[in-house]
């Protein structure tokens, strides 16, 4: 397996995790006393879907067939978030805390990927995406800190 394909699959997994995690969090926030935060989470869910599609198209152009299913760790994180919410009564602070932890993992995954030797085209896309992922992380952290 090429480095580009391996990196792309890893990033697509974390993007799928983020897409599902943000969508789940938006739904929980809509049902909480902070429904005003839900649209931002929906926006980040859509962003992650766009990033994944971009990488999938890029890989296909190079003849790679990558899979996007969401990682086991991501599934465990979303499960943990659901359990945490059950105990906290869908408390927005708990949802924001879990989302910020998920974003920590996303930023870390991108940074680890960028430490690898990959094609300049993939590096450029990942660097651009990381800037947006970092901005989302910072926004989620600011929301959490303000709650």
PDB file of C-alpha atoms in Angstrom:
ATOM      1  CA  UNK A   1       0.000   0.000   0.000  1.00  0.00           C
ATOM      2  CA  UNK A   2       1.347   3.412  -0.901  1.00  0.00           C
ATOM      3  CA  UNK A   3       1.958   6.019   1.785  1.00  0.00           C
ATOM      4  CA  UNK A   4      -0.566   8.344   0.129  1.00  0.00           C
ATOM      5  CA  UNK A   5      -3.243   5.650   0.209  1.00  0.00           C
ATOM      6  CA  UNK A   6      -2.512   4.751   3.843  1.00  0.00           C
ATOM      7  CA  UNK A   7      -2.543   8.401   4.922  1.00  0.00           C
ATOM      8  CA  UNK A   8      -5.724   9.071   2.946  1.00  0.00           C
ATOM      9  CA  UNK A   9      -7.516   6.107   4.524  1.00  0.00           C
ATOM     10  CA  UNK A  10      -6.468   7.197   8.035  1.00  0.00           C
ATOM     11  CA  UNK A  11      -7.594  10.767   7.460  1.00  0.00           C
ATOM     12  CA  UNK A  12     -10.862   9.649   5.884  1.00  0.00           C
ATOM     13  CA  UNK A  13     -11.554   7.532   8.974  1.00  0.00           C
ATOM     14  CA  UNK A  14     -11.115  10.507  11.302  1.00  0.00           C
ATOM     15  CA  UNK A  15     -13.223  12.649   8.959  1.00  0.00           C
ATOM     16  CA  UNK A  16     -16.024  10.076   9.014  1.00  0.00           C
ATOM     17  CA  UNK A  17     -15.780   9.977  12.808  1.00  0.00           C
ATOM     18  CA  UNK A  18     -16.037  13.775  12.916  1.00  0.00           C
ATOM     19  CA  UNK A  19     -18.943  13.861  10.477  1.00  0.00           C
ATOM     20  CA  UNK A  20     -20.925  11.372  12.565  1.00  0.00           C
ATOM     21  CA  UNK A  21     -19.810  12.850  15.891  1.00  0.00           C
ATOM     22  CA  UNK A  22     -20.737  16.405  14.939  1.00  0.00           C
ATOM     23  CA  UNK A  23     -24.108  15.257  13.540  1.00  0.00           C
ATOM     24  CA  UNK A  24     -24.865  13.340  16.751  1.00  0.00           C
ATOM     25  CA  UNK A  25     -23.794  16.311  18.873  1.00  0.00           C
ATOM     26  CA  UNK A  26     -25.944  18.699  16.813  1.00  0.00           C
ATOM     27  CA  UNK A  27     -28.965  16.479  17.396  1.00  0.00           C
ATOM     28  CA  UNK A  28     -28.301  16.368  21.149  1.00  0.00           C
ATOM     29  CA  UNK A  29     -27.766  20.130  21.281  1.00  0.00           C
ATOM     30  CA  UNK A  30     -31.049  20.765  19.438  1.00  0.00           C
ATOM     31  CA  UNK A  31     -32.776  18.836  22.238  1.00  0.00           C
ATOM     32  CA  UNK A  32     -30.884  20.681  25.000  1.00  0.00           C
ATOM     33  CA  UNK A  33     -31.123  24.156  26.429  1.00  0.00           C
ATOM     34  CA  UNK A  34     -28.505  25.267  23.829  1.00  0.00           C
ATOM     35  CA  UNK A  35     -30.145  24.576  20.451  1.00  0.00           C
ATOM     36  CA  UNK A  36     -28.406  27.714  19.147  1.00  0.00           C
ATOM     37  CA  UNK A  37     -25.144  25.725  18.968  1.00  0.00           C
ATOM     38  CA  UNK A  38     -26.568  22.961  16.746  1.00  0.00           C
ATOM     39  CA  UNK A  39     -26.098  24.789  13.396  1.00  0.00           C
ATOM     40  CA  UNK A  40     -22.366  25.167  14.008  1.00  0.00           C
ATOM     41  CA  UNK A  41     -22.057  21.441  14.656  1.00  0.00           C
ATOM     42  CA  UNK A  42     -24.085  20.698  11.529  1.00  0.00           C
ATOM     43  CA  UNK A  43     -21.713  22.953   9.578  1.00  0.00           C
ATOM     44  CA  UNK A  44     -18.693  21.042  10.885  1.00  0.00           C
ATOM     45  CA  UNK A  45     -20.341  17.715  10.059  1.00  0.00           C
ATOM     46  CA  UNK A  46     -20.876  18.894   6.474  1.00  0.00           C
ATOM     47  CA  UNK A  47     -17.305  20.212   6.338  1.00  0.00           C
ATOM     48  CA  UNK A  48     -15.931  16.792   7.299  1.00  0.00           C
ATOM     49  CA  UNK A  49     -18.073  15.134   4.628  1.00  0.00           C
ATOM     50  CA  UNK A  50     -16.723  17.581   2.021  1.00  0.00           C
ATOM     51  CA  UNK A  51     -13.129  16.939   3.097  1.00  0.00           C
ATOM     52  CA  UNK A  52     -13.635  13.183   2.865  1.00  0.00           C
ATOM     53  CA  UNK A  53     -15.190  13.478  -0.590  1.00  0.00           C
ATOM     54  CA  UNK A  54     -12.281  15.637  -1.721  1.00  0.00           C
ATOM     55  CA  UNK A  55      -9.767  13.012  -0.571  1.00  0.00           C
ATOM     56  CA  UNK A  56     -11.772  10.166  -2.084  1.00  0.00           C
ATOM     57  CA  UNK A  57     -11.854  11.927  -5.465  1.00  0.00           C
ATOM     58  CA  UNK A  58      -8.158  12.691  -5.260  1.00  0.00           C
ATOM     59  CA  UNK A  59      -7.349   9.051  -4.476  1.00  0.00           C
ATOM     60  CA  UNK A  60      -9.580   7.828  -7.303  1.00  0.00           C
ATOM     61  CA  UNK A  61      -7.776  10.126  -9.749  1.00  0.00           C
ATOM     62  CA  UNK A  62      -4.561   8.324  -8.783  1.00  0.00           C
ATOM     63  CA  UNK A  63      -6.190   4.903  -9.087  1.00  0.00           C
ATOM     64  CA  UNK A  64      -6.541   4.221  -5.352  1.00  0.00           C
ATOM     65  CA  UNK A  65      -9.739   2.760  -3.953  1.00  0.00           C
ATOM     66  CA  UNK A  66      -9.998   3.941  -0.364  1.00  0.00           C
ATOM     67  CA  UNK A  67     -12.601   2.966   2.170  1.00  0.00           C
ATOM     68  CA  UNK A  68     -14.395   5.333   4.522  1.00  0.00           C
ATOM     69  CA  UNK A  69     -16.192   3.689   7.372  1.00  0.00           C
ATOM     70  CA  UNK A  70     -15.113   5.496  10.507  1.00  0.00           C
ATOM     71  CA  UNK A  71     -12.552   4.055  12.840  1.00  0.00           C
ATOM     72  CA  UNK A  72     -13.110   1.715  15.730  1.00  0.00           C
ATOM     73  CA  UNK A  73     -11.669   4.409  18.004  1.00  0.00           C
ATOM     74  CA  UNK A  74     -14.150   6.904  16.559  1.00  0.00           C
ATOM     75  CA  UNK A  75     -17.025   4.530  17.155  1.00  0.00           C
ATOM     76  CA  UNK A  76     -15.812   4.049  20.696  1.00  0.00           C
ATOM     77  CA  UNK A  77     -15.542   7.824  21.133  1.00  0.00           C
ATOM     78  CA  UNK A  78     -19.095   8.333  19.876  1.00  0.00           C
ATOM     79  CA  UNK A  79     -20.282   5.518  22.136  1.00  0.00           C
ATOM     80  CA  UNK A  80     -18.466   7.122  25.062  1.00  0.00           C
ATOM     81  CA  UNK A  81     -20.079  10.447  24.181  1.00  0.00           C
ATOM     82  CA  UNK A  82     -23.505   8.789  24.203  1.00  0.00           C
ATOM     83  CA  UNK A  83     -22.847   7.205  27.580  1.00  0.00           C
ATOM     84  CA  UNK A  84     -21.520  10.455  28.987  1.00  0.00           C
ATOM     85  CA  UNK A  85     -24.630  12.242  27.735  1.00  0.00           C
ATOM     86  CA  UNK A  86     -26.875   9.636  29.312  1.00  0.00           C
ATOM     87  CA  UNK A  87     -25.276  10.355  32.666  1.00  0.00           C
ATOM     88  CA  UNK A  88     -25.192  14.121  32.210  1.00  0.00           C
ATOM     89  CA  UNK A  89     -28.751  14.410  30.881  1.00  0.00           C
ATOM     90  CA  UNK A  90     -27.607  15.743  27.486  1.00  0.00           C
ATOM     91  CA  UNK A  91     -25.796  18.557  29.252  1.00  0.00           C
ATOM     92  CA  UNK A  92     -24.377  20.911  26.593  1.00  0.00           C
ATOM     93  CA  UNK A  93     -21.138  21.226  28.580  1.00  0.00           C
ATOM     94  CA  UNK A  94     -20.616  17.467  28.428  1.00  0.00           C
ATOM     95  CA  UNK A  95     -21.406  17.387  24.717  1.00  0.00           C
ATOM     96  CA  UNK A  96     -18.964  20.227  24.058  1.00  0.00           C
ATOM     97  CA  UNK A  97     -16.293  18.536  26.171  1.00  0.00           C
ATOM     98  CA  UNK A  98     -16.652  15.272  24.245  1.00  0.00           C
ATOM     99  CA  UNK A  99     -16.596  17.138  20.916  1.00  0.00           C
ATOM    100  CA  UNK A 100     -13.440  18.999  21.903  1.00  0.00           C
ATOM    101  CA  UNK A 101     -11.763  15.684  22.765  1.00  0.00           C
ATOM    102  CA  UNK A 102     -12.754  14.353  19.347  1.00  0.00           C
ATOM    103  CA  UNK A 103     -11.271  17.438  17.726  1.00  0.00           C
ATOM    104  CA  UNK A 104      -8.040  16.947  19.682  1.00  0.00           C
ATOM    105  CA  UNK A 105      -7.795  13.531  18.032  1.00  0.00           C
ATOM    106  CA  UNK A 106      -8.562  14.942  14.580  1.00  0.00           C
ATOM    107  CA  UNK A 107      -5.821  17.582  14.849  1.00  0.00           C
ATOM    108  CA  UNK A 108      -3.372  14.972  16.155  1.00  0.00           C
ATOM    109  CA  UNK A 109      -4.202  12.597  13.275  1.00  0.00           C
ATOM    110  CA  UNK A 110      -3.625  15.312  10.674  1.00  0.00           C
ATOM    111  CA  UNK A 111      -0.322  16.347  12.255  1.00  0.00           C
ATOM    112  CA  UNK A 112       0.902  12.746  12.382  1.00  0.00           C
ATOM    113  CA  UNK A 113      -0.084  12.307   8.740  1.00  0.00           C
ATOM    114  CA  UNK A 114       1.832  15.415   7.732  1.00  0.00           C
ATOM    115  CA  UNK A 115       4.962  13.973   9.352  1.00  0.00           C
ATOM    116  CA  UNK A 116       4.905  11.231   6.700  1.00  0.00           C
ATOM    117  CA  UNK A 117       6.588  11.345   3.296  1.00  0.00           C
ATOM    118  CA  UNK A 118       3.742  11.844   0.820  1.00  0.00           C
ATOM    119  CA  UNK A 119       3.056  13.429  -2.530  1.00  0.00           C
ATOM    120  CA  UNK A 120       3.140  17.229  -2.633  1.00  0.00           C
ATOM    121  CA  UNK A 121      -0.464  17.295  -3.894  1.00  0.00           C
ATOM    122  CA  UNK A 122      -1.779  15.318  -0.917  1.00  0.00           C
ATOM    123  CA  UNK A 123       0.348  17.342   1.508  1.00  0.00           C
ATOM    124  CA  UNK A 124      -1.118  20.583   0.157  1.00  0.00           C
ATOM    125  CA  UNK A 125      -4.697  19.335   0.585  1.00  0.00           C
ATOM    126  CA  UNK A 126      -4.023  18.024   4.102  1.00  0.00           C
ATOM    127  CA  UNK A 127      -2.345  21.259   5.194  1.00  0.00           C
ATOM    128  CA  UNK A 128      -5.346  23.265   3.977  1.00  0.00           C
ATOM    129  CA  UNK A 129      -7.794  20.890   5.639  1.00  0.00           C
ATOM    130  CA  UNK A 130      -5.795  20.906   8.884  1.00  0.00           C
ATOM    131  CA  UNK A 131      -6.103  24.699   9.059  1.00  0.00           C
ATOM    132  CA  UNK A 132      -9.908  24.344   8.931  1.00  0.00           C
ATOM    133  CA  UNK A 133      -9.924  21.409  11.364  1.00  0.00           C
ATOM    134  CA  UNK A 134      -7.790  23.438  13.789  1.00  0.00           C
ATOM    135  CA  UNK A 135     -10.190  26.386  13.449  1.00  0.00           C
ATOM    136  CA  UNK A 136     -13.141  24.073  14.208  1.00  0.00           C
ATOM    137  CA  UNK A 137     -11.258  22.674  17.207  1.00  0.00           C
ATOM    138  CA  UNK A 138     -10.611  26.181  18.506  1.00  0.00           C
ATOM    139  CA  UNK A 139     -14.264  27.139  18.006  1.00  0.00           C
ATOM    140  CA  UNK A 140     -15.514  24.041  19.844  1.00  0.00           C
ATOM    141  CA  UNK A 141     -13.025  24.680  22.648  1.00  0.00           C
ATOM    142  CA  UNK A 142     -14.197  28.307  22.916  1.00  0.00           C
ATOM    143  CA  UNK A 143     -17.826  27.156  23.059  1.00  0.00           C
ATOM    144  CA  UNK A 144     -16.927  24.646  25.750  1.00  0.00           C
ATOM    145  CA  UNK A 145     -14.985  27.181  27.782  1.00  0.00           C
ATOM    146  CA  UNK A 146     -17.859  29.680  27.551  1.00  0.00           C
ATOM    147  CA  UNK A 147     -20.472  27.190  28.730  1.00  0.00           C
TER     148      UNK A 147
END
